Short mmCIF file of C-alpha atoms and ligand atoms in Angstrom, two decimals:
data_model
loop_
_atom_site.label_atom_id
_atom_site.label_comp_id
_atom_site.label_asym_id
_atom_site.label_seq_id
_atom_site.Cartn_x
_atom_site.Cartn_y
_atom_site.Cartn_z
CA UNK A 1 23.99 -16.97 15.43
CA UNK A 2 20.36 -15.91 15.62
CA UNK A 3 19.13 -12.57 15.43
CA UNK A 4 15.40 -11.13 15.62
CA UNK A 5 14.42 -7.86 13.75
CA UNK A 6 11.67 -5.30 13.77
CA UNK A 7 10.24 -2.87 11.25
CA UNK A 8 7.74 -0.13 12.68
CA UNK A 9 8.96 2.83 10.48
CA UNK A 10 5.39 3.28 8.52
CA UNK A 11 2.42 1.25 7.58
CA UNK A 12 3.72 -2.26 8.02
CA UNK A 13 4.40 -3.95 11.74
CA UNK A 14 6.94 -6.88 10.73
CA UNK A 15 9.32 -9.84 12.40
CA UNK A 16 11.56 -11.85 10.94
CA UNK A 17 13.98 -14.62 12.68
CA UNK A 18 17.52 -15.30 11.20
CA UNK A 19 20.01 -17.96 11.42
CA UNK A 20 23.37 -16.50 10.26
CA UNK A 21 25.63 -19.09 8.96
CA UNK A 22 29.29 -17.34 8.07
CA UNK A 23 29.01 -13.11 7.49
CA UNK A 24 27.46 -13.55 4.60
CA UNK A 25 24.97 -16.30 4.18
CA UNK A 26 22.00 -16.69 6.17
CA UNK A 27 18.59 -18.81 6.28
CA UNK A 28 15.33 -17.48 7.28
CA UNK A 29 13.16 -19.20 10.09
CA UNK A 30 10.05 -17.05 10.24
CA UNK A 31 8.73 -13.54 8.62
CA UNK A 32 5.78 -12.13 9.63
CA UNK A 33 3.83 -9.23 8.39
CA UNK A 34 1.00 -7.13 9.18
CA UNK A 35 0.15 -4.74 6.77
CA UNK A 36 -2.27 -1.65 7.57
CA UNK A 37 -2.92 -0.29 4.05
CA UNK A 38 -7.00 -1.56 4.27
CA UNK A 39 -6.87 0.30 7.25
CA UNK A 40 -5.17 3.71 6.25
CA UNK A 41 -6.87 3.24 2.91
CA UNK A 42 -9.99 5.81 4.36
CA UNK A 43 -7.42 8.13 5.22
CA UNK A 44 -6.07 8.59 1.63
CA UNK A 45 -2.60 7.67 3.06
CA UNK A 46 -0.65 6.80 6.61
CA UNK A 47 -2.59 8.35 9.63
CA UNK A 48 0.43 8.56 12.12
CA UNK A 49 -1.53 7.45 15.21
CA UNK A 50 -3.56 5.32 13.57
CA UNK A 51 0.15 3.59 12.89
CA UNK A 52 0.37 3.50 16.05
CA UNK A 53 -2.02 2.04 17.56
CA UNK A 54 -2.25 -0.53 14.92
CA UNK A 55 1.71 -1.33 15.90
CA UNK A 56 0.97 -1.45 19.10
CA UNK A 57 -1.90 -4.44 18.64
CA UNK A 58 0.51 -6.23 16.28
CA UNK A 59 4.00 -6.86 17.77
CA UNK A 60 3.41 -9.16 20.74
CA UNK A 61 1.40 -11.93 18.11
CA UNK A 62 3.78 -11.43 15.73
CA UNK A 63 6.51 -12.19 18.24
CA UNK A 64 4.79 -15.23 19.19
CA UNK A 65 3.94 -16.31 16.04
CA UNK A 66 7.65 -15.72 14.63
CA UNK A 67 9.18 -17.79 17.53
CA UNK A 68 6.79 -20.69 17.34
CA UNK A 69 7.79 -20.83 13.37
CA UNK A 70 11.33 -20.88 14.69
CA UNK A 71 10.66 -23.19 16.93
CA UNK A 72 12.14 -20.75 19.44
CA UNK A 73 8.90 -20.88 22.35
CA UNK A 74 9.24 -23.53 25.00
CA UNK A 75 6.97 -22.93 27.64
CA UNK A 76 9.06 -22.70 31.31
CA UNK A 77 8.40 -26.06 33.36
CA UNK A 78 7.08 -23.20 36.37
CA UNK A 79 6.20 -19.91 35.92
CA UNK A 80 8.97 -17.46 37.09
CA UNK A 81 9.06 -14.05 38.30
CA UNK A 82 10.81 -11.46 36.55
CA UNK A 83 13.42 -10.30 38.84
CA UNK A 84 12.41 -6.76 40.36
CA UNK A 85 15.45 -5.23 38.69
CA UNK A 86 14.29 -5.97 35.30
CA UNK A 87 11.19 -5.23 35.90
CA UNK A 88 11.90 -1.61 37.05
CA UNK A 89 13.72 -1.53 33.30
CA UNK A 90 11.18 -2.54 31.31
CA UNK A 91 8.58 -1.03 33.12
CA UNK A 92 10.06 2.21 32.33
CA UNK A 93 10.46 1.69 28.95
CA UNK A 94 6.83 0.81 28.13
CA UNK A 95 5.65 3.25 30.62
CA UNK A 96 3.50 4.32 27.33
CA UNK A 97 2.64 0.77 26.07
CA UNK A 98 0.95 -0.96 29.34
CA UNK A 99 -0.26 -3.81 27.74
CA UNK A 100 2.71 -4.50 25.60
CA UNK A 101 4.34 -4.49 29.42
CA UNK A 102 1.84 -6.28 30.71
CA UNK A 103 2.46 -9.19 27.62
CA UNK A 104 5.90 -9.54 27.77
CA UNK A 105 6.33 -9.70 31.83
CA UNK A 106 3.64 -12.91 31.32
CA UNK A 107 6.08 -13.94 27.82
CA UNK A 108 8.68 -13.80 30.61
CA UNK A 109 7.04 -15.90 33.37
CA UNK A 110 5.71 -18.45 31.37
CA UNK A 111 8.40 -18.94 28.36
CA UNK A 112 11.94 -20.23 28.50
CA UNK A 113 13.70 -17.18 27.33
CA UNK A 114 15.07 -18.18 24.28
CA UNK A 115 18.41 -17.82 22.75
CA UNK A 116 18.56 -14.59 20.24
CA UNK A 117 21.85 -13.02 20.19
CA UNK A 118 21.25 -9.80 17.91
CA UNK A 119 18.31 -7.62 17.79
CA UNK A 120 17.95 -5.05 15.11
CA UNK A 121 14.69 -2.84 15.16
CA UNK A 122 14.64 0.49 12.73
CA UNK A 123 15.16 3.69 14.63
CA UNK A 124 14.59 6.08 11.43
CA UNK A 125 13.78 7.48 8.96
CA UNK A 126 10.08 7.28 9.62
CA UNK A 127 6.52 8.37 10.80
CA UNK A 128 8.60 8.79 14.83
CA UNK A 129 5.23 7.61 16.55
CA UNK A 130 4.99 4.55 14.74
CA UNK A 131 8.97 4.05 15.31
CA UNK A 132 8.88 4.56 19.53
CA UNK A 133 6.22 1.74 19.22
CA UNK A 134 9.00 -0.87 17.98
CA UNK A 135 11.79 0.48 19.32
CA UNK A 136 10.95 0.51 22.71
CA UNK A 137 9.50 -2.63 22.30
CA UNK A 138 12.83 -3.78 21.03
CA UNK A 139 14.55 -2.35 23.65
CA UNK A 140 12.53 -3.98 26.30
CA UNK A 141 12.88 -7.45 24.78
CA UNK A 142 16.74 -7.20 24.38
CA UNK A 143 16.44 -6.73 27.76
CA UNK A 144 14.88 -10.10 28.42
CA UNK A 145 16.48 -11.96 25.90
CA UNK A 146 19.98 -10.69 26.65
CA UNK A 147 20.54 -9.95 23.18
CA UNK A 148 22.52 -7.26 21.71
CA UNK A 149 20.16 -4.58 20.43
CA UNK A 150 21.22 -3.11 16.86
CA UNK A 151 19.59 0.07 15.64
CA UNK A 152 19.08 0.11 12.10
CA UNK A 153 18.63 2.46 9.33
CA UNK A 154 15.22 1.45 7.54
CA UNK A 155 16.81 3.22 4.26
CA UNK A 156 20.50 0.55 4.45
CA UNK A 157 17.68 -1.73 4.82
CA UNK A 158 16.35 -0.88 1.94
CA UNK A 159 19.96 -0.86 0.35
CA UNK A 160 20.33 -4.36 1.67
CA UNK A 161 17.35 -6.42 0.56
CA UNK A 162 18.83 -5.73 -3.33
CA UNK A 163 22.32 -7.61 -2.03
CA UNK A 164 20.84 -11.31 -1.50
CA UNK A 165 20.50 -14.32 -3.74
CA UNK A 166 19.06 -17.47 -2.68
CA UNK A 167 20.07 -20.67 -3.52
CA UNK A 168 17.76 -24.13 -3.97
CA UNK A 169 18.21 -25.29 -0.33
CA UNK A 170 16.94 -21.73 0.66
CA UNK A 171 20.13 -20.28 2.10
CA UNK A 172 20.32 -16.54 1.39
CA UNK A 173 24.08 -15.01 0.34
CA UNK A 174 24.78 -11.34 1.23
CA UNK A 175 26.16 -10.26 -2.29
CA UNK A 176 29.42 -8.03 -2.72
CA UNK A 177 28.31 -5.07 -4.55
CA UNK A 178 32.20 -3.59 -4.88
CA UNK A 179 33.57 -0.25 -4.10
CA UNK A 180 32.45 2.39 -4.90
CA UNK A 181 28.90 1.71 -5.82
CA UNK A 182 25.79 4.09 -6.39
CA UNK A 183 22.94 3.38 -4.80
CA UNK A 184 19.35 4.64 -5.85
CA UNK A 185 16.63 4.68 -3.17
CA UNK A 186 13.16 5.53 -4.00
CA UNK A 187 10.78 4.85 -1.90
CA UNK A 188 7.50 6.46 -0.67
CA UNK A 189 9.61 8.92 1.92
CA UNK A 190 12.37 8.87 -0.15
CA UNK A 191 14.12 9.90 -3.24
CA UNK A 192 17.92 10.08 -3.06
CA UNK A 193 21.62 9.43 -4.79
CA UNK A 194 24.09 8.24 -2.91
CA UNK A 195 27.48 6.67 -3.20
CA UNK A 196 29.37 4.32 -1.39
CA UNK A 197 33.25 4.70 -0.88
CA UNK A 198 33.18 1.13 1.64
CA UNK A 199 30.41 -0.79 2.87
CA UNK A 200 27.85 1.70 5.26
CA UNK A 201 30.32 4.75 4.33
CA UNK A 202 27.49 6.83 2.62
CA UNK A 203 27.58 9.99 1.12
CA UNK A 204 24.56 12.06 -0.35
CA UNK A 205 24.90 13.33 -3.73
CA UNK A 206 21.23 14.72 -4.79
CA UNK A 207 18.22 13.80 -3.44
CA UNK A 208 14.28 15.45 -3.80
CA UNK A 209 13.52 18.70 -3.43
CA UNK A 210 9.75 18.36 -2.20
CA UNK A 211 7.93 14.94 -2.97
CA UNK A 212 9.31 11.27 -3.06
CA UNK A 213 8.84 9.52 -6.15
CA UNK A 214 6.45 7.01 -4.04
CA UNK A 215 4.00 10.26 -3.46
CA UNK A 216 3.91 11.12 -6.61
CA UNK A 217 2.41 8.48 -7.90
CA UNK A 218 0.62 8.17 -4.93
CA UNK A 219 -1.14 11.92 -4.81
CA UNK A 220 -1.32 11.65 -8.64
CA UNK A 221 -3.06 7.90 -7.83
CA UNK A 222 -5.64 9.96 -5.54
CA UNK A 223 -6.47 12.83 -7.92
CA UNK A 224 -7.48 9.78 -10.73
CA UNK A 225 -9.81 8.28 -8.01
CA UNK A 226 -7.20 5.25 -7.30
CA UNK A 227 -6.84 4.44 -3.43
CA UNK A 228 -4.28 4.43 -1.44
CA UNK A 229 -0.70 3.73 -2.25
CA UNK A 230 -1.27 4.12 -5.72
CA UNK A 231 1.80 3.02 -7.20
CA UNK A 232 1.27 -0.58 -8.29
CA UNK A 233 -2.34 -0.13 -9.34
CA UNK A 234 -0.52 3.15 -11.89
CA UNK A 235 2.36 0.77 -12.64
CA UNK A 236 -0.43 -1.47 -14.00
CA UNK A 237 -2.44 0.17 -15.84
CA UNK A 238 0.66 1.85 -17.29
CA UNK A 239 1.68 -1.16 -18.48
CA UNK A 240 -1.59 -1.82 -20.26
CA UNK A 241 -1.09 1.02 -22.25
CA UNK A 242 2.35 0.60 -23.08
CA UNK A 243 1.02 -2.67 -24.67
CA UNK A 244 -1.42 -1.17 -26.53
CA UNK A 245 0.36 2.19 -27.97
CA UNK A 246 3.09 3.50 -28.79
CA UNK A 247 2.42 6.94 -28.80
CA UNK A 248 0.41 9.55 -26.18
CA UNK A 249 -1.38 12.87 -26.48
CA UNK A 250 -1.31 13.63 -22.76
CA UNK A 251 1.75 15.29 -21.77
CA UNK A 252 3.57 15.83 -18.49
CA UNK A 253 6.88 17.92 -17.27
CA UNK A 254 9.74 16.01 -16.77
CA UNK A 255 10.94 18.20 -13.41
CA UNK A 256 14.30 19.11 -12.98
CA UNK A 257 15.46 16.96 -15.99
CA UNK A 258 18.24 19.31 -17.44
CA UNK A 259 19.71 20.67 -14.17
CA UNK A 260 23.30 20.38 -13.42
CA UNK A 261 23.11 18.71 -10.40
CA UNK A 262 21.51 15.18 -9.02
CA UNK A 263 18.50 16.68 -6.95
CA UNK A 264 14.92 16.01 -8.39
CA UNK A 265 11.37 17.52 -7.97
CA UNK A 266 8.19 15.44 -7.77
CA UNK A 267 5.71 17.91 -6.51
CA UNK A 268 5.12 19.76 -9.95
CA UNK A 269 3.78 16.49 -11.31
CA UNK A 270 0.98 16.08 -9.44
CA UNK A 271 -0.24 19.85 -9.98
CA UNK A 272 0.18 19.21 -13.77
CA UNK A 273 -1.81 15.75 -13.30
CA UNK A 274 -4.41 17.88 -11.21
CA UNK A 275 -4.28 20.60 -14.19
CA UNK A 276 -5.30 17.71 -16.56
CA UNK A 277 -7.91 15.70 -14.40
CA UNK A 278 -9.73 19.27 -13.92
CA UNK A 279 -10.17 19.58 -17.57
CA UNK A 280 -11.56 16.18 -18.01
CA UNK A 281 -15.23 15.98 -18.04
CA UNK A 282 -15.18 11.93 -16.73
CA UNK A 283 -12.48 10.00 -15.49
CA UNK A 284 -12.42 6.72 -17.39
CA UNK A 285 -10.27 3.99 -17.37
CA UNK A 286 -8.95 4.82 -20.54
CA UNK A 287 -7.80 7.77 -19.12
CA UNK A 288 -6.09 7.00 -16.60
CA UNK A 289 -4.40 4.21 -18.33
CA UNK A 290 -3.20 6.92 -20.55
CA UNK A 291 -1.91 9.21 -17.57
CA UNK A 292 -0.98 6.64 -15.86
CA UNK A 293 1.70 5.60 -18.81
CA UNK A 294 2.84 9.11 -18.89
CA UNK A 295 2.95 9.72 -15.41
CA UNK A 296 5.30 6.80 -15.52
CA UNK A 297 7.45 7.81 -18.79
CA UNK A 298 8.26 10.97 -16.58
CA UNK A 299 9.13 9.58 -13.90
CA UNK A 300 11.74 7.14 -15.21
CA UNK A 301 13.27 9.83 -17.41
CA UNK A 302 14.49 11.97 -14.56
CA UNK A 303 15.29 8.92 -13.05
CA UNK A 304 17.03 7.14 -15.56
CA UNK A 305 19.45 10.70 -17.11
CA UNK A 306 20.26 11.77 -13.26
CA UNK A 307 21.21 8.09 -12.37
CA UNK A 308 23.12 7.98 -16.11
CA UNK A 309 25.08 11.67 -15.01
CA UNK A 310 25.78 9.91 -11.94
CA UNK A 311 27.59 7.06 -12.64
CA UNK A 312 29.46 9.17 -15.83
CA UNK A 313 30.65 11.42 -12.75
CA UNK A 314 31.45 8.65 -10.16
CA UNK A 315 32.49 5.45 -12.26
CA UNK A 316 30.70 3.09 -9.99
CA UNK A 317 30.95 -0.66 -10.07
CA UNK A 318 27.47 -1.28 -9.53
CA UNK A 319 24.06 0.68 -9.31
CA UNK A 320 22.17 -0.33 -6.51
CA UNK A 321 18.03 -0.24 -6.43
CA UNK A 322 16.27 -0.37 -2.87
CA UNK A 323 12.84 1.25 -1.94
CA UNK A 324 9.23 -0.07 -2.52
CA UNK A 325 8.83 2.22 -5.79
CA UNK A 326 12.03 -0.44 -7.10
CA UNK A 327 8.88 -3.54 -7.94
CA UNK A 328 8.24 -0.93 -10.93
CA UNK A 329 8.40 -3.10 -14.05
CA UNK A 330 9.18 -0.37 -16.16
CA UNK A 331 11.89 1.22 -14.18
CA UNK A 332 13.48 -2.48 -13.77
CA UNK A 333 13.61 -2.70 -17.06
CA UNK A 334 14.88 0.60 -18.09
CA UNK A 335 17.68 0.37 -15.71
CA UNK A 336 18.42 -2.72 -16.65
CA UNK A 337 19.08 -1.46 -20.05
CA UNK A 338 21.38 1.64 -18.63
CA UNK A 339 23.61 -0.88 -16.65
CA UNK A 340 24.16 -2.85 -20.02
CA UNK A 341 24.91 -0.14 -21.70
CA UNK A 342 27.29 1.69 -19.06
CA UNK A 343 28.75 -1.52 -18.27
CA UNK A 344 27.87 -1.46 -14.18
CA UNK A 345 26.78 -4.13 -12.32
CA UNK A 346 22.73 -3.80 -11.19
CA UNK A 347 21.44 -4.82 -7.95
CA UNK A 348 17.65 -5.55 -7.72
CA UNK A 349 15.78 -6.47 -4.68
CA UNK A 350 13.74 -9.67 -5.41
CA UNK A 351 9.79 -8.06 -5.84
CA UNK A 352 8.85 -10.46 -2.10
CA UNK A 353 11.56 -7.68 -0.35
CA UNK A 354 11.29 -4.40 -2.60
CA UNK A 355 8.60 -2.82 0.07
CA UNK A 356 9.00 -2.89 3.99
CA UNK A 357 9.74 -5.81 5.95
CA UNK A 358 11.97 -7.25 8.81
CA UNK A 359 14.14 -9.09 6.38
CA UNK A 360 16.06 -5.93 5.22
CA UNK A 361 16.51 -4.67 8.70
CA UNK A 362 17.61 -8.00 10.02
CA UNK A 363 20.26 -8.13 7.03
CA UNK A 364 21.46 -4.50 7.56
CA UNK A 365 21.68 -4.84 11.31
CA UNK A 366 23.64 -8.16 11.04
CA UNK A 367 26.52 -6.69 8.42
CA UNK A 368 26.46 -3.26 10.64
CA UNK A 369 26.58 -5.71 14.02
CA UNK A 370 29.77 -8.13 12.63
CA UNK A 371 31.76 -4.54 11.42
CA UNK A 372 30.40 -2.83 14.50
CA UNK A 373 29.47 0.16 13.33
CA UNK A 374 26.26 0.86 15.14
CA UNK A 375 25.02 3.35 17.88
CA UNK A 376 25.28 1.36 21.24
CA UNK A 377 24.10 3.98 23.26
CA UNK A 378 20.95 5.02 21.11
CA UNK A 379 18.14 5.53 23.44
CA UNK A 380 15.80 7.41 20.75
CA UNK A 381 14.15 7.06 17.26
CA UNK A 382 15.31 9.65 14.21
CA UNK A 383 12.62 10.46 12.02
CA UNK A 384 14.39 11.92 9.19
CA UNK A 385 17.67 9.56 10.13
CA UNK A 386 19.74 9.92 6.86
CA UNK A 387 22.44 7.58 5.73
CA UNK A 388 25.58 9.72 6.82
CA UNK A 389 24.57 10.62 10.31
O1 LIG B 401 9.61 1.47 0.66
P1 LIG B 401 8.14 1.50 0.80
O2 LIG B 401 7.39 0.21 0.93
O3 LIG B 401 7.72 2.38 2.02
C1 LIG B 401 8.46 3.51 2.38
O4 LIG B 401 9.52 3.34 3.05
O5 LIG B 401 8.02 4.59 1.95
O6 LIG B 401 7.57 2.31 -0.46
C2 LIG B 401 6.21 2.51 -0.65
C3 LIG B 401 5.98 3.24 -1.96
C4 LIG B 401 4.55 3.70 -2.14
O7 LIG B 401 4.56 5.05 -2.53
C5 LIG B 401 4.02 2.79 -3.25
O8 LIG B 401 3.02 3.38 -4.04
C6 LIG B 401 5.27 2.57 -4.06
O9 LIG B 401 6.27 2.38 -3.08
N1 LIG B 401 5.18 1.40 -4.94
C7 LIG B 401 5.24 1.48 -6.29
C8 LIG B 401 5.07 0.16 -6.78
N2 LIG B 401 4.92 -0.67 -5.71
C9 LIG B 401 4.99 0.11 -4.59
N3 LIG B 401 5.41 2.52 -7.12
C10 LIG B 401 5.44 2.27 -8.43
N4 LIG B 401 5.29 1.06 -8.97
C11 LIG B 401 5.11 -0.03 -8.20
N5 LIG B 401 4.97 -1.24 -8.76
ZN1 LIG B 402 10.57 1.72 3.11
#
């Protein structure tokens, strides 16, 4: 079984082509990925139309360039016409995207169509402009390649691309994470707890009040002079100074640490950072090593006792990591360390599939496509889609 998915939530246009062996175990034929970040870098973060556009350029080489890897593109022995009806379709659907239209009607008369029997493309959460641009796409090519289209939650796919192992030969296994299991998603939209009573049977249980984790290191990243996203370039230098010390004079709040409940509050962090850089006559490196390190130590508190409260309250089997802020070192390793000591089972993407990518939707769409449980009749994207709608 093949299936073809799409990632347009944010800053990253991606493809990926799957072979699906059995429900669970899968090889990968092609992933491609075209990330904006130099691009949104002068904007100090993602410029929605900017996303856009940028999508827009991206998907039809990508396409190509993921089906020739999967040996998928055989040119057509004549050019063919696409039938008027389909036509009508598809012209309707990128009625905003001419030459996207314009690209796959000649993809259509010049290429064997070839055989790709699921389709999953992210309709939320996410920047909605940059979403229509794949999702319509998507739509349009199901459409041509008569393959089922899937819409897929960008957040399960996060979920997801912490359930895989691969073994020497390259073939992927979908890992059983048992019932019920906590997942943790922190990402650079999100910051949430959630359980899981069965496999996409979600339920909320805290999430942030104001800013994701991801933007706070991010906006705290800006204020020390460090471009756009910020995270690893913090995580680094946080880890130089963990090397190097063991204690700090800098000190930050550690937001919503004590509360009763499993919600968290980012925002207050940067203001404190922005407190501290104002008081500093230079911003050195040594400096923002040191922030950096307690930026981080903060952070992975509140993470680390609300995730801890969690699983005392909810006896999970497992803990569950998904979301681009999960390549942290630090927080790997502290969590690590709480799932020994509680006893639970931790799921950690591999660092290649922590941030966005096709791989994650393609695996979410596939396990949502064999237990169909998907919306069939979605004709729109769902910019703040959450897990239980
Ligand atoms: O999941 P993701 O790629 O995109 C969203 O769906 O938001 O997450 C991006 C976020 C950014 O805020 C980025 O700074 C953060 O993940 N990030 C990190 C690290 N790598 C990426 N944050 C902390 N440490 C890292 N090593
Ligand atoms: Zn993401």
């Amino acid at each position: 079984m093949k299936l073809l998915a799409l990632e347009t939530s944010c800053d990253e246009t991606a493809l990926a082509v799957f072979e699906f062996h059995s429900e669970k175990e899968f090889t990968i034929l092609s992933e491609q990925l075209n990330s904006q970040i130099d691009i949104h870098q002068e904007y100090g973060g993602v410029f929605p139309a900017v996303a856009k556009r940028e999508h827009t350029k991206n998907l039809y080489p990508l396409l190509i360039a993921a089906l020739e890897e999967s040996s998928l593109l055989t040119k057509r022995k004549e050019t063919t016409d696409m039938p008027q009806e389909l036509l009508d379709i598809v012209s309707k659907l990128l009625e905003r995207d001419p030459d996207n239209l314009e690209l796959l009607v000649r993809f259509y008369e010049q290429y064997e169509m070839p055989h790709i029997d699921v389709l999953a493309v992210t309709y939320g959460p996410g920047l909605e402009m940059a979403l229509w641009t794949g999702f319509n796409f998507a739509r349009a090519l199901s459409l041509l390649l008569n393959a089922e289209l899937v819409p897929t939650n960008h957040m399960e796919g996060h979920m997801y691309a912490s359930l895989i192992s691969q073994d020497e030969s390259g073939v992927f296994t979908i890992l059983d994470p048992g019932f019920p299991n906590l997942n943790l998603l922190i990402s650079g939209g999100h910051t949430e707890l959630v359980i899981a009573d069965s496999e996409h049977a979600y339920k909320k249980i805290g999430q942030t009040l104001d800013d994701a984790v991801g933007e706070a290191y991010d906006k705290s990243a800006r204020l020390i002079g460090i471009p756009y996203p910020g995270g690893p370039q913090i995580s680094k230098f946080a880890d130089e100074y963990r090397t190097a010390h063991s204690t700090v004079e800098i000190e930050l709040p550690r937001p919503m640490l004590h509360t009763k409940n499993y919600d968290f509050s980012f925002s207050g962090l940067k203001t404190a950072v922005l407190t501290l850089v104002d008081k500093q006559r230079e911003i050195t490196d040594t400096f923002r090593r040191e922030l950096s390190f307690e930026l981080e130590e903060s952070i992975a508190e509140v993470l680390i006792k609300k995730t801890k409260n969690a699983i005392h309250e909810y006896g999970p089997t497992s803990l569950i990591i998904g979301g681009g802020v999960s390549a942290n070192n630090h927080l790997r390793e502290k969590f690590t360390e709480l799932c020994k000591q509680e006893g639970v089972q931790l799921f950690l993407s591999p660092k290649k599939y922590t941030g966005d990518n096709a791989v994650m939707i393609g695996i979410a769409g596939y396990r949502r496509f064999i237990n169909k449980k998907y919306p069939n009749d979605t004709e729109r994207v769902t910019g703040r889609l959450s897990l239980e709608d």
